[in-house]
Tab-separated table of C-alpha atoms and ligand atoms in Angstrom:
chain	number	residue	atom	x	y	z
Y	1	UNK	CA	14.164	30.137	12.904
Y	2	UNK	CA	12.805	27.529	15.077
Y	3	UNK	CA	11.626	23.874	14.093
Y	4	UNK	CA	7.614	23.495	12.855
Y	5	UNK	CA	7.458	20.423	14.413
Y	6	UNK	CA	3.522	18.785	13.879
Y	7	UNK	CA	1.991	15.513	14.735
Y	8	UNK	CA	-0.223	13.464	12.023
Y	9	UNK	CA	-2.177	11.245	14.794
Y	10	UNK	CA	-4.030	8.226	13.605
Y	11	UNK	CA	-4.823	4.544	13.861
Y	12	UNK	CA	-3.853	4.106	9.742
Y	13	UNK	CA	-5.154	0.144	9.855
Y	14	UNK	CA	-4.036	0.560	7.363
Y	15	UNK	CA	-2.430	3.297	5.898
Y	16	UNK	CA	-4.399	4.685	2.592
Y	17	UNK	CA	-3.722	6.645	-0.369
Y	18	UNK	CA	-5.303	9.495	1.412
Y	19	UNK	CA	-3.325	9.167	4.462
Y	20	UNK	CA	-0.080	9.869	1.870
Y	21	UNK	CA	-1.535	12.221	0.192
Y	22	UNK	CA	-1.807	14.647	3.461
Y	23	UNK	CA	1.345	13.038	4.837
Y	24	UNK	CA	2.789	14.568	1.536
Y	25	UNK	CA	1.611	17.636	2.081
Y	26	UNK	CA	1.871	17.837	5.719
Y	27	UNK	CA	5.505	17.641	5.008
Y	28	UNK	CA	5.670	20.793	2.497
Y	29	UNK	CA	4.564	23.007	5.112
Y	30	UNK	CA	6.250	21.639	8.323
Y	31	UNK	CA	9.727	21.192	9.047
Y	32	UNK	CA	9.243	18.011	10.823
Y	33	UNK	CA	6.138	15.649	10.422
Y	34	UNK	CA	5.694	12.618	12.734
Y	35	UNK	CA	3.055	10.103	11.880
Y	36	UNK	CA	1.758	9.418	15.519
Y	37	UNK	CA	-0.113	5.686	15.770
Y	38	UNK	CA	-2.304	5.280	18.177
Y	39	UNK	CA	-1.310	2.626	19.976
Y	40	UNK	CA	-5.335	1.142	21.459
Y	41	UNK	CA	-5.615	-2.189	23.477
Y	42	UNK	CA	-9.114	-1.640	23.569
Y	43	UNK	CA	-9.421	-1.317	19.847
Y	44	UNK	CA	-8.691	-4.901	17.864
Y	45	UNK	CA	-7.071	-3.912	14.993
Y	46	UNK	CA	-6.719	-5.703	11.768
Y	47	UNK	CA	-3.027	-4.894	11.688
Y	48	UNK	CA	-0.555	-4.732	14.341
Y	49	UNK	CA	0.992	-1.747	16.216
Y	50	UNK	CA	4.383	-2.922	14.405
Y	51	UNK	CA	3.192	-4.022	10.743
Y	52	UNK	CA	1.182	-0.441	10.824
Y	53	UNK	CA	4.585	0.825	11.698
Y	54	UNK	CA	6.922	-0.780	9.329
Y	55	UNK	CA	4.403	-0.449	6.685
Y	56	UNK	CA	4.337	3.501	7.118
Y	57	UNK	CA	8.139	3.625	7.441
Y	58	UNK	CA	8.500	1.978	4.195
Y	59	UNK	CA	6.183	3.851	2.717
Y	60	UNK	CA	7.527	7.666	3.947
Y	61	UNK	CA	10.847	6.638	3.465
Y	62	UNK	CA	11.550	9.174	0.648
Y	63	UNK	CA	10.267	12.141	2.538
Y	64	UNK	CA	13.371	12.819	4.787
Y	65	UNK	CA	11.564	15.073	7.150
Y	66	UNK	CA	8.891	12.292	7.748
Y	67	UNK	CA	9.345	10.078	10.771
Y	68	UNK	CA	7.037	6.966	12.500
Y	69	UNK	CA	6.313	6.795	15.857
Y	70	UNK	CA	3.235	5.499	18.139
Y	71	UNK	CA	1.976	7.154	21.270
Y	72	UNK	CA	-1.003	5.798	24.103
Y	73	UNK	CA	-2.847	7.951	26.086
Y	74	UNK	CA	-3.931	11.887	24.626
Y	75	UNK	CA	-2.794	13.314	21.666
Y	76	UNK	CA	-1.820	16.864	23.270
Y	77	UNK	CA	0.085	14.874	25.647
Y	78	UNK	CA	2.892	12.959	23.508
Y	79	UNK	CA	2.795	16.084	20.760
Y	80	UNK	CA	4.081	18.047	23.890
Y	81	UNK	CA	6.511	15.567	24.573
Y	82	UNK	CA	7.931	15.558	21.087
Y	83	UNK	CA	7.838	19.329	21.196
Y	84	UNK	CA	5.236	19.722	18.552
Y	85	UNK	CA	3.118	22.965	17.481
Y	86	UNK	CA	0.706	21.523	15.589
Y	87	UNK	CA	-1.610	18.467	14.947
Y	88	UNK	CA	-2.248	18.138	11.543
Y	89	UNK	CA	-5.761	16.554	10.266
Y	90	UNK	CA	-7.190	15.209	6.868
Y	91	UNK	CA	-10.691	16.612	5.747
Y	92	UNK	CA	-11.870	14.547	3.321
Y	93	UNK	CA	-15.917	15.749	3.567
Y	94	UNK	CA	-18.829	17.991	4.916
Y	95	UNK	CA	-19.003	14.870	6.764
Y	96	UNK	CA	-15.326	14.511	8.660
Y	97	UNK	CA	-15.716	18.163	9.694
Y	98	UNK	CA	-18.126	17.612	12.908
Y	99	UNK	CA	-15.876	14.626	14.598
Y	100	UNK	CA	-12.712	16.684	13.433
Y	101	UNK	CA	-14.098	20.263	14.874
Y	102	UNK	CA	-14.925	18.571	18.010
Y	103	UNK	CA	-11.664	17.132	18.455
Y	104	UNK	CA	-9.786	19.987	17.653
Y	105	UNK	CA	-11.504	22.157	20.122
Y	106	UNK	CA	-11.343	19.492	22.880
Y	107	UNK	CA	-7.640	19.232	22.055
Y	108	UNK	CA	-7.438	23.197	22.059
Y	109	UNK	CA	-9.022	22.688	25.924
Y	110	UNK	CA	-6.464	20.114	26.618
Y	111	UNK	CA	-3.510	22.152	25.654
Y	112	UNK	CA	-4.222	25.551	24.200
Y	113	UNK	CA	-0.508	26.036	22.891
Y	114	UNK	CA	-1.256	23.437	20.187
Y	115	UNK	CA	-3.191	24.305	17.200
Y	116	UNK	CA	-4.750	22.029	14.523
Y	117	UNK	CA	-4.263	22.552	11.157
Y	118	UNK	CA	-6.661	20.832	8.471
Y	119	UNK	CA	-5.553	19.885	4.957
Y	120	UNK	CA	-7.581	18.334	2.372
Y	121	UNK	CA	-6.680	15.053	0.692
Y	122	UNK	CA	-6.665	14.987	-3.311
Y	123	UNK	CA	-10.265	14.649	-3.920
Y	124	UNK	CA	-9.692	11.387	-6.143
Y	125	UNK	CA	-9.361	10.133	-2.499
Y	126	UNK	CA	-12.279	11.862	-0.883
Y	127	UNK	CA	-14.220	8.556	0.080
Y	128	UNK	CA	-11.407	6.762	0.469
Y	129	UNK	CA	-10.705	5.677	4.953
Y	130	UNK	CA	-9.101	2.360	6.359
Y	131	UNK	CA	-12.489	1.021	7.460
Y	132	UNK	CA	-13.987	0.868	4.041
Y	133	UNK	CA	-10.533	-0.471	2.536
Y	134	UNK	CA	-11.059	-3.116	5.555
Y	135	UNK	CA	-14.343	-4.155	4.472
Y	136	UNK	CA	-14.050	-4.324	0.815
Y	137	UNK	CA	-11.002	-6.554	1.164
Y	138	UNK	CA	-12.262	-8.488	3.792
Y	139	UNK	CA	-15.169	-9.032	0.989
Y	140	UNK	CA	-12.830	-10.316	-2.067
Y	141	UNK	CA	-13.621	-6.705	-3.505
Y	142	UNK	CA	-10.988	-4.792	-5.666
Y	143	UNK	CA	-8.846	-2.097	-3.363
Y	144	UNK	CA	-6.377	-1.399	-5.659
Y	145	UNK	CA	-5.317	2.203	-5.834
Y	146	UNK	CA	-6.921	3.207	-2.478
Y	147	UNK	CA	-4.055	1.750	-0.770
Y	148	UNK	CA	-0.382	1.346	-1.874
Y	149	UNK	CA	0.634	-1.577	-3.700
Y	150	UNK	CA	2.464	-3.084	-0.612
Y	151	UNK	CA	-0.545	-2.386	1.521
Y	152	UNK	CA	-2.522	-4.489	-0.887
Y	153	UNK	CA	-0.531	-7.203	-0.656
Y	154	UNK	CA	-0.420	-7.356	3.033
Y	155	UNK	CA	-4.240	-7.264	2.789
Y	156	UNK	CA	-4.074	-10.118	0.500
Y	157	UNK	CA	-1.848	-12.159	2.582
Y	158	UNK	CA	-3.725	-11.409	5.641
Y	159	UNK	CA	-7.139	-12.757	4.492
Y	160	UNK	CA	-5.942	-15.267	2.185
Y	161	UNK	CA	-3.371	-17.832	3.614
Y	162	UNK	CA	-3.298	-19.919	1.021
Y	163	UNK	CA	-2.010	-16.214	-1.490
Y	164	UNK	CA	0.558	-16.230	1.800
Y	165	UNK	CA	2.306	-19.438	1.117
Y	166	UNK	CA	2.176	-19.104	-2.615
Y	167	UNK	CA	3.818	-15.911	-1.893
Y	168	UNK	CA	6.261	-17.809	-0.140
Y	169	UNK	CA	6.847	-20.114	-2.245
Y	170	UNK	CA	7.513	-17.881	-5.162
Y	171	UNK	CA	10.173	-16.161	-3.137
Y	172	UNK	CA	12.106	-19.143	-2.763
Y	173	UNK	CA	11.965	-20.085	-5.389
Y	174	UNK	CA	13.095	-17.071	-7.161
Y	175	UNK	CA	15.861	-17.133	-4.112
Y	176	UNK	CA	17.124	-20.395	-5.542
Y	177	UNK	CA	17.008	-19.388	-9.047
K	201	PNS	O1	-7.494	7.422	12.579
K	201	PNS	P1	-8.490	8.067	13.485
K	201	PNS	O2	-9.347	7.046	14.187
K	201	PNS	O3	-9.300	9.102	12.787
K	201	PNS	O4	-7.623	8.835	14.625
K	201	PNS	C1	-8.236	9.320	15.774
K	201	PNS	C2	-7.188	9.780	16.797
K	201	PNS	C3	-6.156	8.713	17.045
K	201	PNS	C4	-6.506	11.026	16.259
K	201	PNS	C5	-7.958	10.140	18.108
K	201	PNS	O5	-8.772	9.067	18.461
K	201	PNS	C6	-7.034	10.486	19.255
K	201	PNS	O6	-6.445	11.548	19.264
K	201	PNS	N1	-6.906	9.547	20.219
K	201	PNS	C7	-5.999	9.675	21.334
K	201	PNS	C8	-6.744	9.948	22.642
K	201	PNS	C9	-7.092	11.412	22.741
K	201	PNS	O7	-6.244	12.279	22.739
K	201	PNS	N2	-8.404	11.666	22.821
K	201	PNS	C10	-8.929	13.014	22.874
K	201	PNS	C11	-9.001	13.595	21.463
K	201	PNS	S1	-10.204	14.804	21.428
């Protein structure tokens, strides 16, 4: 039988709970998953193409059919590349489904041969997305278990410079211990 290879597009700045949760599940049902991230000058993201990248590694490194990549330009166009079938999309809400509906069915005009497939995160995550993670943290507020643990401490370290060189600190010293 051939390879299910699908696509998880995304900007994950940062990566989420949620996003695991579908990544998770993505990779029950598909022989291959790659976590696409879109790679957008015009956007100005809070974390870099790379630390989105290593972060997401790190954190699908147990699912062995799970792999990283980033992509510019259309969606249809690198999942073709890659020799995907599918793009696979999180519906968290009533209130995802009109931006993800439209961008299916423009993607379905794009390239007809690919064919979105919607999952639904665990609904403990349901109002959980990287732009309210953003904000809270960016506002002192608590974001613990919306993001993994080592996303929280890259958010930490990121606004707060002085939690950076404490963290720094304690690794030496623990180093010279
Ligand atoms: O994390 P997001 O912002 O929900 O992801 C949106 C993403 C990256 C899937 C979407 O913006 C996208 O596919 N961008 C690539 C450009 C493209 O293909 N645009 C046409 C899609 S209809």
């Amino acid at each position: 039988m051939h390879k299910a290879i699908a696509i998880y597009p995304g900007s994950f700045d940062p990566p989420t709970n949620g996003h695991l949760d579908l990544i998770e599940r993505g990779s029950r049902i598909f022989s291959e998953l790659v976590v696409a991230i879109l790679r957008n000058p015009e956007k100005s993201p809070m974390f870099s193409i790379n630390e989105r990248r290593q972060m997401l590694a790190g954190l699908t490194a147990h699912l062995k059919n799970v792999r990283v990549d980033t992509f510019d330009g259309l969606t249809v166009q690198y999942a073709k590349k890659i020799g995907a079938i599918s793009i696979l999309r999180g519906i968290r809400a009533v209130s995802d489904y009109e931006y993800e509906l439209q961008m299916a069915l423009m993607n379905r005009k794009l390239e007809p041969t690919l064919e979105t497939v919607f999952m639904m995160p665990a609904g403990k995550y349901s109002y959980v997305s990287s732009r309210l993670v953003r904000e809270v943290a960016q506002a002192g507020g608590q974001i613990k278990g919306l993001v993994p643990d080592v996303v929280v401490q890259k958010l930490r370290a990121k606004l707060d410079p002085a939690y950076k060189l404490q963290d720094i600190s304690e690794k030496k010293r623990k180093t010279r211990a």
